[in-house]
Short mmCIF file of C-alpha atoms and ligand atoms in Angstrom, two decimals:
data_model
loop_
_atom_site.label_atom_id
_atom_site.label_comp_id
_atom_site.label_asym_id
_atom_site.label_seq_id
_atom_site.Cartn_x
_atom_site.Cartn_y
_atom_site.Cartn_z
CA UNK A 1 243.54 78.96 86.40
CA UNK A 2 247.20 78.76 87.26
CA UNK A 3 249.26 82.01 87.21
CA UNK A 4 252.01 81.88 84.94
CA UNK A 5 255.40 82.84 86.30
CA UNK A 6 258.72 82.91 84.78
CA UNK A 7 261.30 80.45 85.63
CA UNK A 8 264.05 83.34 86.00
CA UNK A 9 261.62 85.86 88.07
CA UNK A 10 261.18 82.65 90.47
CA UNK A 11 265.06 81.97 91.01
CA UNK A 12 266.01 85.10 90.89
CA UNK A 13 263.21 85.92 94.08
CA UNK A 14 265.08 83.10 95.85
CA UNK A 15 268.43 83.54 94.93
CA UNK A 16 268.13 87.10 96.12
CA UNK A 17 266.85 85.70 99.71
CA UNK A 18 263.14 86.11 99.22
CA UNK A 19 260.21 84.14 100.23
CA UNK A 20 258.21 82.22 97.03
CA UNK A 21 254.57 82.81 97.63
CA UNK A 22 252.16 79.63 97.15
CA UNK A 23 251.56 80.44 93.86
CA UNK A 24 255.28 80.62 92.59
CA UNK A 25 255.46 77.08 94.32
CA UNK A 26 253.02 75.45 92.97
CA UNK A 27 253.48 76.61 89.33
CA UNK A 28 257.62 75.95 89.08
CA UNK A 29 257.12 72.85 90.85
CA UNK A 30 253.97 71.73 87.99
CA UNK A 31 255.98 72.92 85.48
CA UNK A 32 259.25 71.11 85.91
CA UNK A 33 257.17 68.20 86.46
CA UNK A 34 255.24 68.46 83.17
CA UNK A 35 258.77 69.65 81.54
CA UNK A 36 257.80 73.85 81.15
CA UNK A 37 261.03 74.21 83.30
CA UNK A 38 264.38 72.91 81.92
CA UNK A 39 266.38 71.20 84.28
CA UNK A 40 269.07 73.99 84.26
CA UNK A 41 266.44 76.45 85.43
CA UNK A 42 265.23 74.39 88.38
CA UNK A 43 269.09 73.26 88.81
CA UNK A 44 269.43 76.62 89.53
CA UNK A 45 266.38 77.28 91.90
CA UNK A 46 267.57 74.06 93.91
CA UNK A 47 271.14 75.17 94.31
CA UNK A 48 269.40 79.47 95.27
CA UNK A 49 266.89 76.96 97.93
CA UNK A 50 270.60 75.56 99.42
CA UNK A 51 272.12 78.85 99.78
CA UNK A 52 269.58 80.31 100.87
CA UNK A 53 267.09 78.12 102.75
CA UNK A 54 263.45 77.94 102.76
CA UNK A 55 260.84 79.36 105.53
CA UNK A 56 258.68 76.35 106.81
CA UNK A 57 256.04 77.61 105.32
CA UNK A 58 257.52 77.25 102.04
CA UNK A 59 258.66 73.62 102.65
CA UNK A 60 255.09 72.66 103.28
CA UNK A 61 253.64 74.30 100.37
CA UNK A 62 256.88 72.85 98.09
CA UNK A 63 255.97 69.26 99.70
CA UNK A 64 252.46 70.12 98.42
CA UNK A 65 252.93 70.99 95.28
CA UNK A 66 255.29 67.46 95.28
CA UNK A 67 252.61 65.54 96.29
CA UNK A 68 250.04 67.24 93.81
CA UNK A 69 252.01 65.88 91.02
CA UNK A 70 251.09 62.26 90.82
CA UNK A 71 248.56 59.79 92.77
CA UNK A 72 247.35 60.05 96.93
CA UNK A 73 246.94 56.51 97.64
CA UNK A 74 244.61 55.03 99.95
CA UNK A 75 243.71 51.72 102.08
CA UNK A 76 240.31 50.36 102.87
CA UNK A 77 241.57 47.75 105.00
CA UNK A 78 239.49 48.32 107.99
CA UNK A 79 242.62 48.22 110.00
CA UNK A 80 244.84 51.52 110.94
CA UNK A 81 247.93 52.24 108.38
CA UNK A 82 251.03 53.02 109.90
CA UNK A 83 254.29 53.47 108.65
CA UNK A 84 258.57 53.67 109.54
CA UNK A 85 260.72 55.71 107.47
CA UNK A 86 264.55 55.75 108.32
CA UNK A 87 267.02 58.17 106.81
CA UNK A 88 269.22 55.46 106.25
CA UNK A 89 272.53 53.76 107.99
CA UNK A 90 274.71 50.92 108.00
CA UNK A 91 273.27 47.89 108.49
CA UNK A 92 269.90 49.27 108.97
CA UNK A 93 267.61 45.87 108.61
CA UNK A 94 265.00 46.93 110.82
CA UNK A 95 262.27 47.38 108.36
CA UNK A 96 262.47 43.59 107.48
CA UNK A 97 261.32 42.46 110.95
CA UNK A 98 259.78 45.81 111.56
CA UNK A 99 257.19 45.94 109.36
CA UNK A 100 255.54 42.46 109.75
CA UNK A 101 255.77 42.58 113.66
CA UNK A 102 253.83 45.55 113.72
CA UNK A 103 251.80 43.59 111.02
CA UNK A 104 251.29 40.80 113.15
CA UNK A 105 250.38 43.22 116.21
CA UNK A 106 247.32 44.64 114.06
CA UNK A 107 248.35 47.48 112.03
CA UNK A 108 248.53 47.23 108.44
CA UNK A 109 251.84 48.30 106.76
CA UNK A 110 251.96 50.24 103.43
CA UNK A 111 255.83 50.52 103.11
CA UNK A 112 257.04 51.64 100.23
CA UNK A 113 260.91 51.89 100.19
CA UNK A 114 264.20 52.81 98.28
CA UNK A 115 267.52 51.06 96.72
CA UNK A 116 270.98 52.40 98.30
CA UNK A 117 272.83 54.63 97.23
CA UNK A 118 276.46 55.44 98.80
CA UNK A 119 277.84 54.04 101.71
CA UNK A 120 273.97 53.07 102.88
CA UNK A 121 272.19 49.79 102.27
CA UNK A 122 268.66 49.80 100.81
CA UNK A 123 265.41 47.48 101.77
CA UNK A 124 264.69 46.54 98.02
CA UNK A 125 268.05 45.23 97.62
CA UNK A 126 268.34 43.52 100.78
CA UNK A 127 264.80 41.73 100.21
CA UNK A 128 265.76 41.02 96.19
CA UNK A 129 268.56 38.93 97.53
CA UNK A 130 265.64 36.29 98.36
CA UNK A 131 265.26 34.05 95.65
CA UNK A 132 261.68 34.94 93.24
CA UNK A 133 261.24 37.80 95.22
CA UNK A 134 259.46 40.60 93.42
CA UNK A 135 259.48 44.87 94.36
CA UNK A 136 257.76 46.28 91.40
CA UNK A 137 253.73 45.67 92.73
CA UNK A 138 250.96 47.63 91.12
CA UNK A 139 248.93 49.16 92.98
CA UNK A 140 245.94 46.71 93.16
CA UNK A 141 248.85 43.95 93.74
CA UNK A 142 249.42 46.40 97.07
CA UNK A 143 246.03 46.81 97.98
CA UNK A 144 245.37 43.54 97.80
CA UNK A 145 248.38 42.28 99.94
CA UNK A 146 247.58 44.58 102.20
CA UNK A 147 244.35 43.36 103.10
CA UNK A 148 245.51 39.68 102.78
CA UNK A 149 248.66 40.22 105.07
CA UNK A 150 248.86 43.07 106.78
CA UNK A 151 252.21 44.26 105.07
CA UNK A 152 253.63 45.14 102.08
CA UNK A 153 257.16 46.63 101.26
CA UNK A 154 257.95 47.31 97.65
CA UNK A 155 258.93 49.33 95.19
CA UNK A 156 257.32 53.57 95.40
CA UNK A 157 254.29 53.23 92.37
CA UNK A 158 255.24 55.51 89.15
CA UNK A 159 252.54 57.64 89.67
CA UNK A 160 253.88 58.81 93.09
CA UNK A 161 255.40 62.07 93.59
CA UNK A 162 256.68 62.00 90.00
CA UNK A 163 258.38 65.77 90.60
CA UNK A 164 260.56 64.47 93.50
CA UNK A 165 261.81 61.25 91.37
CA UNK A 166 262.48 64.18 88.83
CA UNK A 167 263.92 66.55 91.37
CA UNK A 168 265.93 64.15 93.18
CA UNK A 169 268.15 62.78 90.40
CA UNK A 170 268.75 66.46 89.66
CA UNK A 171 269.86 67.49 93.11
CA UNK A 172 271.88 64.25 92.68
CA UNK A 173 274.02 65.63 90.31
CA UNK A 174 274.26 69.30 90.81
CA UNK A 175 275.48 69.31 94.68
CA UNK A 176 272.30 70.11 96.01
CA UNK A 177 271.01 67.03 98.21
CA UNK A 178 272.12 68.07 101.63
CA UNK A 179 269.53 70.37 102.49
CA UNK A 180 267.09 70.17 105.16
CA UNK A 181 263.62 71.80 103.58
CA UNK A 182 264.69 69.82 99.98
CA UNK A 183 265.19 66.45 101.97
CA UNK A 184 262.27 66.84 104.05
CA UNK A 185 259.52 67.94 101.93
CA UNK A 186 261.62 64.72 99.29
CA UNK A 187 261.23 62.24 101.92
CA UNK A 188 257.31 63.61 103.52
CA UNK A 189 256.37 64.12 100.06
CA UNK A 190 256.14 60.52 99.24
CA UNK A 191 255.19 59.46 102.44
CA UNK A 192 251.94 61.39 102.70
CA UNK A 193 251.12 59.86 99.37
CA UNK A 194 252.33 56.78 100.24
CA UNK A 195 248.46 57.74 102.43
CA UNK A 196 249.44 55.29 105.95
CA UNK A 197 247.08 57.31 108.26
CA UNK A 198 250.59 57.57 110.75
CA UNK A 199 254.40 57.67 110.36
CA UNK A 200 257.46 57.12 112.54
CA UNK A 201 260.65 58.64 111.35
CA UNK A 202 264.13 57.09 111.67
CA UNK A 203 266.23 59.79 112.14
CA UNK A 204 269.98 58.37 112.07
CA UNK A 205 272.40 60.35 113.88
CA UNK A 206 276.87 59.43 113.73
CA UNK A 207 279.34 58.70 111.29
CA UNK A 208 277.38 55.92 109.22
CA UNK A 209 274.20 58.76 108.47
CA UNK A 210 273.62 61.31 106.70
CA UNK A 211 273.09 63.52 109.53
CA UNK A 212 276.41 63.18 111.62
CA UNK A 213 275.80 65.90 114.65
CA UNK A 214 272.92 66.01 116.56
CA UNK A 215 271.89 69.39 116.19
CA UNK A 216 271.77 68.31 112.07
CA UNK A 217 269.44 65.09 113.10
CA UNK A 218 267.63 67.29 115.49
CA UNK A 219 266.96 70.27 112.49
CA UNK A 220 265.85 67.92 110.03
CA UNK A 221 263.80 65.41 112.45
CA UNK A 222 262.03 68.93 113.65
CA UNK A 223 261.40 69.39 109.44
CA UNK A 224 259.98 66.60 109.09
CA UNK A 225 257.83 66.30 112.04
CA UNK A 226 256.07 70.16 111.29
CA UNK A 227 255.33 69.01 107.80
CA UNK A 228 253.44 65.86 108.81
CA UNK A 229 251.49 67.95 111.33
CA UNK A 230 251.05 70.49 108.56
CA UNK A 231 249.59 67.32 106.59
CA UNK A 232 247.31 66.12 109.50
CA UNK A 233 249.72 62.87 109.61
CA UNK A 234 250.36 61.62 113.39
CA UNK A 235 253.99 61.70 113.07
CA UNK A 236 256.76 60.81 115.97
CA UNK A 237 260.73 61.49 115.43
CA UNK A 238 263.34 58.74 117.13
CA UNK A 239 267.03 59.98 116.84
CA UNK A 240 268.78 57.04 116.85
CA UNK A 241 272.24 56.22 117.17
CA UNK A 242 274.03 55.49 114.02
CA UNK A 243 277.86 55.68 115.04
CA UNK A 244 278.44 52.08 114.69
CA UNK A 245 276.54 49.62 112.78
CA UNK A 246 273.20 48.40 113.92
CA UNK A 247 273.63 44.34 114.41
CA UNK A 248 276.37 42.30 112.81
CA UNK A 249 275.44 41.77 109.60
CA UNK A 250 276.61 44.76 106.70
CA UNK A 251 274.54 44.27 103.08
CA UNK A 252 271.77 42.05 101.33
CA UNK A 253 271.86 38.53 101.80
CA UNK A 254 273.78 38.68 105.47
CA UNK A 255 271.28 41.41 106.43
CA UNK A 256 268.29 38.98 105.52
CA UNK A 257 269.52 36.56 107.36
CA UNK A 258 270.21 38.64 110.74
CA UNK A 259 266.63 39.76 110.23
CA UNK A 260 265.63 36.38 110.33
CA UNK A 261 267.12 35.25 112.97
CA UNK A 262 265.49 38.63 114.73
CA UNK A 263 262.38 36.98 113.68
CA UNK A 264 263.06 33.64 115.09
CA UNK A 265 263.47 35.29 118.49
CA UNK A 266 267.12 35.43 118.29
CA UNK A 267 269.57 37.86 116.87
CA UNK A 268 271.94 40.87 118.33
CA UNK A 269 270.32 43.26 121.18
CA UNK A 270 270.32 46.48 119.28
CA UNK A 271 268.66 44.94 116.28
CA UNK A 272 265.75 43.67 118.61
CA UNK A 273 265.92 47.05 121.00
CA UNK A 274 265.16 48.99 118.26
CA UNK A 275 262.92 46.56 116.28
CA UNK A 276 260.50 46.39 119.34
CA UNK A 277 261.43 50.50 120.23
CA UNK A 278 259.88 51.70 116.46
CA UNK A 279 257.11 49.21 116.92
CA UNK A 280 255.77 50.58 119.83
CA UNK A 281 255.69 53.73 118.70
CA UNK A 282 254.32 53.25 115.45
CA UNK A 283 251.16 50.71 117.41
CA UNK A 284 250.68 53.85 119.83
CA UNK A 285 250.71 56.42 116.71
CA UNK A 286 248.17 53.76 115.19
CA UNK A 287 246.12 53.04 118.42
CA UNK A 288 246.57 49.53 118.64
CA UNK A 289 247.07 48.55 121.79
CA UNK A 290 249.61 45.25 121.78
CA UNK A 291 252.81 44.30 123.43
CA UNK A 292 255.10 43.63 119.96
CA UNK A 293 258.38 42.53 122.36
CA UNK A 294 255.59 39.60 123.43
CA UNK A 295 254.38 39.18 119.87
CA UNK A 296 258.05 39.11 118.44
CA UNK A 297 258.82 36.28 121.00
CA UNK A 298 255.37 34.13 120.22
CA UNK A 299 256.48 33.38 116.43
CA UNK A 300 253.68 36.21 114.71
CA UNK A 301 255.74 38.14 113.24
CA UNK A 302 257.93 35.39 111.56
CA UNK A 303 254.78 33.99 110.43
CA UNK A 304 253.80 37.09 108.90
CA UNK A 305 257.32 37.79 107.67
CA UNK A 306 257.10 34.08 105.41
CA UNK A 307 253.57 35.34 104.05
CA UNK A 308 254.63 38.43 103.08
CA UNK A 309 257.70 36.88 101.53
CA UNK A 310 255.37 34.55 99.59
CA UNK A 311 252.95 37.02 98.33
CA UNK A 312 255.63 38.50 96.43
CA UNK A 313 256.75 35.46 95.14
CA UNK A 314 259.80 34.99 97.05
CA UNK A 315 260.67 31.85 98.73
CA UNK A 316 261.17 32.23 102.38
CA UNK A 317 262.50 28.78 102.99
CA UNK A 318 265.20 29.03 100.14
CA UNK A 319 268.87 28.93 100.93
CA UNK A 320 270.10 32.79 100.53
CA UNK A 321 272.97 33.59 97.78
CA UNK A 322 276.78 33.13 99.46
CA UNK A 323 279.91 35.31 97.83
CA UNK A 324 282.48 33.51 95.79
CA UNK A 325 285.27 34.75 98.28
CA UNK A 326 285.09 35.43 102.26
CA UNK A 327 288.45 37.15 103.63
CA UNK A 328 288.53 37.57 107.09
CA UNK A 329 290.22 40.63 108.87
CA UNK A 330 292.22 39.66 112.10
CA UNK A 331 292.15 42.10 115.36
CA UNK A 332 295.46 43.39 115.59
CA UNK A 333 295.38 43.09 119.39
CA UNK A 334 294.01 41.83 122.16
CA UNK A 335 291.43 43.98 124.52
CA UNK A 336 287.92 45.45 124.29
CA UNK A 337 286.17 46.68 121.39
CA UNK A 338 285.66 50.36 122.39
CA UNK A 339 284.82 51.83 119.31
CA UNK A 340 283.56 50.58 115.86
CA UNK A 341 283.30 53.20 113.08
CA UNK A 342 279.65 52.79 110.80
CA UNK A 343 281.14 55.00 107.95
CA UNK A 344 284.12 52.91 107.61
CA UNK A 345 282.26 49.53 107.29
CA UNK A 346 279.45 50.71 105.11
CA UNK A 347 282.33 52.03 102.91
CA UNK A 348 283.82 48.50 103.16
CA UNK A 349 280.71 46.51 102.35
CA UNK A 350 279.81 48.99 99.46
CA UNK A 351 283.29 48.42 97.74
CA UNK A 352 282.87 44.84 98.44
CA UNK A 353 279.55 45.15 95.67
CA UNK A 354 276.82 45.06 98.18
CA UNK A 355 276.24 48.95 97.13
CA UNK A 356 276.63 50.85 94.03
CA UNK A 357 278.16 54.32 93.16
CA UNK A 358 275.68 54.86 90.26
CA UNK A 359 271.51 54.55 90.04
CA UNK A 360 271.57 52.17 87.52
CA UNK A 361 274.69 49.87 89.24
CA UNK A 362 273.87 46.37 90.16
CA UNK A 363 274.76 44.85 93.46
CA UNK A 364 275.76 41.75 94.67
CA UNK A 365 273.68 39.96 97.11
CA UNK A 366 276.17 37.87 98.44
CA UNK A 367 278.51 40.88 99.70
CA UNK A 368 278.95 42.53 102.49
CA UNK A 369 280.65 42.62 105.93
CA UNK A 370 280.32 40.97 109.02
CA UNK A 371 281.54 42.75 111.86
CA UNK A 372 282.38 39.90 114.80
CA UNK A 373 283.34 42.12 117.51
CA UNK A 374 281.09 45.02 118.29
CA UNK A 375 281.53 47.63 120.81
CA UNK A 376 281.95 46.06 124.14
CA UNK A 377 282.96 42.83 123.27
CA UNK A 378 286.61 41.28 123.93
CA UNK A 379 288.87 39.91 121.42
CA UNK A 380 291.73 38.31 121.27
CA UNK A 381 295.12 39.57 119.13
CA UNK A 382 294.67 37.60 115.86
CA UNK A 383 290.91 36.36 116.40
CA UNK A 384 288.85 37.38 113.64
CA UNK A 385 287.16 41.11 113.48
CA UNK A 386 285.73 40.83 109.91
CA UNK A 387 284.79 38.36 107.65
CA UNK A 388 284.21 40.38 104.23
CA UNK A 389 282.54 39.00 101.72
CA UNK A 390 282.61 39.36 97.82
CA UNK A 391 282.19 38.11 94.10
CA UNK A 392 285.28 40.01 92.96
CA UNK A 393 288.66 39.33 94.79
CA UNK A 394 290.09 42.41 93.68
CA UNK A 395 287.54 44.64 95.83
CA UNK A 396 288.95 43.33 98.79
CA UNK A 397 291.85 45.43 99.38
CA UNK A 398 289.61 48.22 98.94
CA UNK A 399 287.62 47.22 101.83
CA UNK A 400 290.72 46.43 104.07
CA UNK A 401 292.08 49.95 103.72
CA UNK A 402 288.31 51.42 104.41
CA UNK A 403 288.51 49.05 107.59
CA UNK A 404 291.97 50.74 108.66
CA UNK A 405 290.49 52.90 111.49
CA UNK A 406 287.20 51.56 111.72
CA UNK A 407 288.31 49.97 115.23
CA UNK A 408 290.04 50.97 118.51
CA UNK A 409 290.45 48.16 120.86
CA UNK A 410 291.18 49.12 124.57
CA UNK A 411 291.91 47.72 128.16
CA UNK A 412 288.39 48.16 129.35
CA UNK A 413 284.73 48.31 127.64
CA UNK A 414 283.24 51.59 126.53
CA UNK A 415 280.62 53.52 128.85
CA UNK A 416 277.11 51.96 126.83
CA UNK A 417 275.76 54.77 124.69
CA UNK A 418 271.66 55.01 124.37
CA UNK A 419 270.46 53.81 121.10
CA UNK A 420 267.32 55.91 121.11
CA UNK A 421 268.85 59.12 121.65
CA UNK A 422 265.92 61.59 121.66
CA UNK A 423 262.46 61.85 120.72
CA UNK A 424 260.11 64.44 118.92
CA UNK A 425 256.58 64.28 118.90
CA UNK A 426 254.24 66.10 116.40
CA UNK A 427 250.93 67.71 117.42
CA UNK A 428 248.67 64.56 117.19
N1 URA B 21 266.01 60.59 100.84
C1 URA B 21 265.02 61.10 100.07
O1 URA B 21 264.02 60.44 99.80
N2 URA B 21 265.17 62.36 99.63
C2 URA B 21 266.24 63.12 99.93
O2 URA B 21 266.28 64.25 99.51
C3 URA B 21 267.25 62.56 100.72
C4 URA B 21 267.11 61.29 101.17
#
């Protein structure tokens, strides 16, 4: 039988600095769920948890408890389940040809992934911007997609981790999101289960994430990586580079397409470093031994990618929504791109309508930003830097003044910077 414990005697143990014991865990985080706590009294415990931190002993019990409160989902496919979270970025496609490359290489794919929010783009809205295509899937739908194709990537199920959908509209709104032990047990809470038997995590680093210093990707990447061990998940962290946009292409439709042409065996380097970087690491977590740079390159995974469009009834072969109005953005002089701000263009396309402010906003699949020059390459004065793209005329300007020091052009081309900046490997 559970021990009953007051709200106030719990936040009043952590807002005075103390440790919360397993049982204090696992009853405030039951209760909230079930509605015994009000939302002001677990507003208050979340805001004592950001002040004052939690041990990571704690933050695994908390992402237990999280996990306890809806269903642990599981695969019979008779082929290893791995998956690829990211922490989000700007122009962060690479689950679209991620997931069905690895797919195609052998693993099967359980991906179950989020809407933006903020300056970020999400995978649901990206993939929604295909016409028919469907994210809400039960969970026999994903089962049997799974085992059909290889790869699904839809909507989270209802019934999983009901206490973080709870707790993370509440954190929303009282301040209380950036905070490493609430974000990682949030985010390891629905990927253990999500039940894929392995996990690589996208840890962004730079301007566009939500981690902008490295020692702040490096502290939560290390959070997330001892809670999957504590889980028995094989887990592997990749900091990756997130001070300028990854590819060309900034919001739903535009980022589809870029995907596709990833898929095709074309599209820009970084997408396709890091497409064929995750992969490997996610086959090796997995133990499938394949090459997925040769399997990208032999047509698979675009294969895969149109099945996987189909079986959600989406039409991979029709044409993808355009904007009403396309404005392009002229480099004020001539010279090399040297730098090429992620912030300022996620900003940009998310005024343009390809993000929203609120949960419940819609976006526009059409919008977005293309960025023509990226670091390194040479423009001339007047050539075009941007074309932004919109349903609403009026959001323009807004996207223009977000652009205002998104660039520096110089005489000569940047030093390169590393797109896989570090890596951290759990126990398994
Ligand atoms: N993403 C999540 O899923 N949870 C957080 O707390 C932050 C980002």
């Amino acid at each position: 039988m559970t021990t009953t414990h007051s709200a106030v005697d719990v936040i009043r143990a952590k807002r005075d600095g103390g440790v919360l014991s397993d049982e204090q865990i696992d009853w405030v985080v039951d209760a909230y769920t079930r509605g015994d706590v009000a939302d002001e009294q677990m507003s208050a415990l979340a805001m004592a948890i950001f002040l004052r931190g939690m041990t990571a002993a704690e933050t695994a019990r908390w992402t237990r408890a999280m996990i306890d409160s809806g269903e642990r989902l599981t695969w019979p496919t008779g082929r290893p389940t791995v998956d690829k979270h990211s922490t989000g970025g700007v122009g962060d496609k690479i689950t679209l040809p991620l997931a069905p490359l690895v797919a195609a290489c052998g693993a099967a794919v359980p991906q179950l992934s989020g809407r933006g929010l903020g300056h970020t783009g999400g995978t649901l809205d990206k993939l929604e911007s295909i016409p028919g295509w469907r994210a809400a899937l039960s969970t026999a739908e994903i089962r049997d997609q799974l085992a059909s194709v290889g790869v699904v990537v839809c909507a989270p199920t209802v019934g999983l981790a009901p206490a973080d959908r709870k707790l993370y509209a509440l954190r929303d709104v009282t301040a209380t999101v950036e905070c490493v032990p609430l974000i990682a047990s949030s985010i390891m809470s629905k990927k253990i289960a999500e039940g894929a038997g392995a996990l690589v995590l996208d840890v962004k680093v730079g301007s566009g994430a939500f981690m902008r210093t490295l020692s702040e990707a490096r502290e939560l990447a290390s959070a997330l990586v001892a809670i999957g061990d504590e889980h028995g998940l094989r887990v592997t962290a990749l900091l990756t580079d997130m001070s300028t946009p990854l590819g060309r292409a900034v919001g739903n439709a535009v980022e589809v397409a870029e995907s596709v042409e990833v898929l095709r065996g074309g599209g820009p380097p970084d997408v396709v470093e890091l497409t064929v970087a995750l992969a490997a690491e996610m086959l090796s977590l997995a133990g499938v031994p394949a090459d997925p740079a040769a399997v990208l390159a032999s047509g698979q995974a675009y294969e895969t990618w149109r099945a996987m469009i189909a079986a959600q009834d989406g039409d991979p072969d029709a044409a993808l929504p355009t904007p009403a109005h396309v404005h392009v953005v002229p480099a004020p002089r001539a010279g090399v791109v040297a730098r090429l701000d992620a912030r300022s263009v996620g900003i940009a396309a998310w005024r343009l309508g390809a993000g929203r402010a609120r949960k419940e906003d819609p976006v526009q699949a059409g919008a977005g930003v293309v960025c023509l020059a990226k670091p390194g390459e040479r423009v001339d004065a007047g050539a075009p830097l941007f074309e932004l793209r919109t349903d609403t005329p009026d959001a323009v300007a807004g996207a223009v003044e977000a652009l205002a020091d998104a660039v520096d052009i110089a005489d000569s081309a940047p030093e390169p910077t590393p797109l896989v900046v570090e890596t951290i490997h759990g126990a398994r």
